Each structure stands twice: as C-alpha cells, then as structure tokens.
Coordinates of C-alpha atoms in Angstrom, one line a residue:
M18 CA 10.3 5.8 0.7
D19 CA 13.5 5.3 -1.1
K20 CA 15.2 2.0 -1.9
Q21 CA 17.6 2.3 1.1
Q22 CA 14.7 2.7 3.5
A23 CA 12.8 -0.2 1.9
Q24 CA 15.9 -2.3 2.2
K25 CA 16.3 -1.3 5.9
I26 CA 12.8 -2.7 6.6
V27 CA 13.5 -6.0 4.8
D28 CA 17.0 -6.4 6.4
G29 CA 15.5 -5.8 9.8
L30 CA 12.8 -8.5 9.3
R31 CA 15.5 -10.9 8.0
A32 CA 17.6 -10.2 11.1
A33 CA 14.5 -11.1 13.2
E34 CA 14.1 -14.3 11.2
D35 CA 17.8 -15.1 11.7
A36 CA 17.4 -14.5 15.4
K37 CA 14.8 -17.3 15.6
G38 CA 12.0 -14.9 16.0
A39 CA 8.5 -15.5 14.8
V40 CA 9.3 -14.0 11.4
V41 CA 9.3 -16.0 8.2
E42 CA 10.4 -14.6 4.8
L43 CA 8.0 -15.7 2.1
L44 CA 9.7 -16.7 -1.1
G45 CA 8.6 -17.4 -4.7
Q46 CA 4.9 -17.5 -5.4
E47 CA 4.1 -17.3 -1.7
A48 CA 5.9 -13.9 -1.6
R49 CA 3.8 -12.7 -4.5
N50 CA 0.5 -14.1 -3.2
F51 CA -0.8 -10.7 -2.2
K52 CA -3.3 -8.9 -4.4
F53 CA -1.5 -5.6 -4.3
V54 CA 1.8 -7.3 -5.2
K55 CA 0.2 -9.0 -8.2
E56 CA -0.8 -5.7 -9.7
P57 CA 1.0 -5.5 -13.1
D58 CA 2.4 -2.0 -12.4
R59 CA 4.3 -3.2 -9.3
K60 CA 7.5 -4.4 -10.8
V61 CA 9.9 -4.6 -7.8
L62 CA 9.2 -6.8 -4.7
V63 CA 11.8 -6.2 -2.0
G64 CA 10.4 -8.7 0.4
S65 CA 7.3 -10.3 2.0
F66 CA 7.1 -11.7 5.5
R67 CA 4.7 -13.5 7.8
I68 CA 5.0 -12.3 11.4
E69 CA 3.5 -14.3 14.3
V70 CA 4.1 -12.5 17.6
G71 CA 0.8 -12.5 19.4
R72 CA -1.1 -11.9 16.2
T73 CA -0.4 -12.9 12.7
F74 CA 0.1 -10.4 9.9
F75 CA 1.9 -10.1 6.6
V76 CA 4.3 -7.4 5.6
S77 CA 5.4 -6.6 2.0
V78 CA 7.7 -3.9 0.6
V79 CA 7.0 -3.3 -3.1
S80 CA 7.7 -0.6 -5.7
S81 CA 5.2 2.2 -6.1
P82 CA 2.7 1.9 -9.0
R83 CA 4.1 5.2 -10.4
N84 CA 7.8 4.9 -9.8
D85 CA 10.2 1.9 -9.5
D86 CA 12.5 4.0 -7.3
D87 CA 9.7 4.7 -4.7
F88 CA 8.6 2.0 -2.4
N89 CA 5.5 1.1 -0.3
F90 CA 5.3 -0.7 3.0
A91 CA 2.0 -2.7 3.4
V92 CA 0.4 -4.9 6.1
C93 CA -2.4 -7.4 5.6
E94 CA -3.9 -10.0 8.0
R95 CA -3.9 -12.6 5.3
P96 CA -2.2 -12.9 1.9
N97 CA -5.2 -12.0 -0.3
G98 CA -6.9 -9.8 2.3
N99 CA -7.3 -6.1 2.3
V100 CA -4.4 -3.8 3.1
I101 CA -4.7 -2.6 6.7
L102 CA -1.7 -0.3 6.9
S103 CA 0.2 1.2 4.0
S104 CA 2.8 3.9 3.7
N105 CA 5.4 5.2 1.3
L106 CA 6.8 7.6 3.9
A107 CA 9.7 6.9 6.1
G108 CA 12.1 9.0 8.2
T109 CA 15.2 8.3 10.2
D110 CA 12.9 7.1 13.1
G111 CA 10.9 4.6 11.1
I112 CA 7.9 4.2 8.8
H113 CA 5.3 7.0 9.0
W114 CA 1.8 5.6 8.7
K115 CA -1.0 8.2 8.4
Y116 CA -4.6 7.3 9.3
Q117 CA -7.1 7.7 6.5
P118 CA -10.7 6.6 7.2
A119 CA -11.4 3.4 5.3
K120 CA -15.2 3.6 5.3
Q121 CA -17.0 5.2 2.4
H122 CA -20.3 5.8 4.2
G123 CA -21.0 7.5 7.5
D124 CA -19.0 10.2 9.2
N125 CA -15.4 10.1 8.2
Q126 CA -14.6 13.2 10.2
A127 CA -15.8 11.4 13.3
R128 CA -13.5 8.5 12.4
K129 CA -10.6 10.8 12.0
T130 CA -11.3 12.6 15.2
A131 CA -11.7 9.2 17.1
F132 CA -8.3 8.2 15.8
I133 CA -6.6 11.4 16.8
D134 CA -8.2 11.3 20.2
A135 CA -6.9 7.8 20.7
A136 CA -3.4 8.1 19.2
G137 CA -2.7 11.8 19.9
L138 CA -1.9 12.5 16.2
D139 CA -3.1 11.3 12.8
T140 CA 0.3 9.6 12.1
I141 CA 2.0 6.7 13.9
V142 CA 5.7 6.1 13.6
I143 CA 6.4 2.4 13.2
P144 CA 10.1 1.8 14.1
F145 CA 12.2 0.0 11.6
P146 CA 12.3 -3.7 12.5
T147 CA 15.4 -5.1 14.1
A148 CA 16.5 -8.6 15.3
D149 CA 14.4 -7.8 18.4
I150 CA 11.0 -7.6 16.6
S151 CA 9.1 -6.5 19.7
A152 CA 9.0 -2.7 19.1
F153 CA 8.1 -3.1 15.4
N154 CA 5.4 -5.7 16.3
A155 CA 3.9 -3.5 19.1
A156 CA 3.7 -0.5 16.8
V157 CA 2.0 -2.4 14.0
T158 CA -0.4 -4.1 16.4
Q159 CA -1.2 -0.8 18.0
A160 CA -1.8 0.8 14.6
I161 CA -4.1 -2.0 13.5
E162 CA -6.1 -1.8 16.7
L163 CA -6.4 2.0 16.5
R164 CA -7.5 1.8 12.9
R165 CA -10.2 -0.8 13.7
R166 CA -11.6 1.3 16.5
A167 CA -11.6 4.5 14.5
D168 CA -13.1 2.9 11.5
G169 CA -15.9 1.7 13.7
A170 CA -16.7 5.3 14.8
G171 CA -18.8 7.6 12.8
G172 CA -21.9 5.5 12.2
A173 CA -22.9 2.1 11.1
D174 CA -21.5 0.8 7.8
N175 CA -22.0 -2.5 6.1
D176 CA -18.7 -2.1 4.3
D177 CA -16.2 -4.4 6.0
E178 CA -13.2 -3.6 3.9
V179 CA -10.5 -2.2 6.0
E180 CA -8.7 0.0 3.5
K181 CA -10.0 0.8 0.0
Q182 CA -7.5 3.4 -0.9
A183 CA -4.8 2.3 -3.3
L184 CA -1.2 2.2 -2.0
L185 CA 0.4 5.5 -2.7

C-alpha cells in the first residue's frame, strides 16, 4: 500500500480516538513495542493503536522491509505477540487481507479450503477505519475468527503461532 493509503488508515483511527471511541494511539516507546516494528529494516512507523471494542487488538502501520515507500498494515492481540493479520494491499474499498495458512505441519490445503468455505473467498476486505470504528472493528474481528478456525482445520499441530510468515 502506498503512503496515502497508510495515512488514511491512521487518520481514520485517530478520528475514532477523537470521537471518544475505544481507540488509543500509542506513542513513543509504547508505539514501537511490537516485535515487527522493532526490526531494523522498518524505518517508518506511521502509527500504532490499541483498539478495545469487544475484543482488544493492536494495529500498526509501518514501512515495508524492502521499500520505505510501501507500507504494511498489521494486527496483533498483544504488543509482542505474533502478527495475526498483515497486508500491504489496499484498494479504494479498504485493506485487502489474504488468508495464508499459518501452520507449518498438517494439511494446509484443508486449512485454505476451510477458510474459503467460511469466508466465500481467500481475501477479506477490511474497510478503512472512520470515526465510527464499528465496521472496521467488525471486519478485523471476523478476519481473526475465520483465521483461527481455518488454522485449526487440517490436522493436529502443536505449533501455536498464528502467523509465521514475514510481513510482505
């Protein structure tokens, strides 16, 4: 995603914060207290937020490891936790998150099929956040739940990491 799309995400989350929503912008060290943000090749942090609307999760928008003009959207359930959702794709309708099985053992095709059966596609569009955070929150929550269910399909696995793949 380009800088304008990345800024649109952050501006929407700031608007939700200004509207007295359950969104808090993290600043200083707290904003950089994410293991993927701390990576030395991520030079630009556009914003980090804690969102508490039904469930708590953390959102950060950072530069791509390969290009300071390309940005990634990432969601974690705790600051130093694993990335649950990540995407560097956005359109006019929002952030495009594509499911990739997180598990390294078992039947990843069964996981992919389970996700597509539940979601209808392998990609979920998360609308850009606005002062009314409800549509953004609902889409992120749905994507997290669908990811967890699909990752549980395809056989037993002792690996409890949600997403091992690096942010694109």
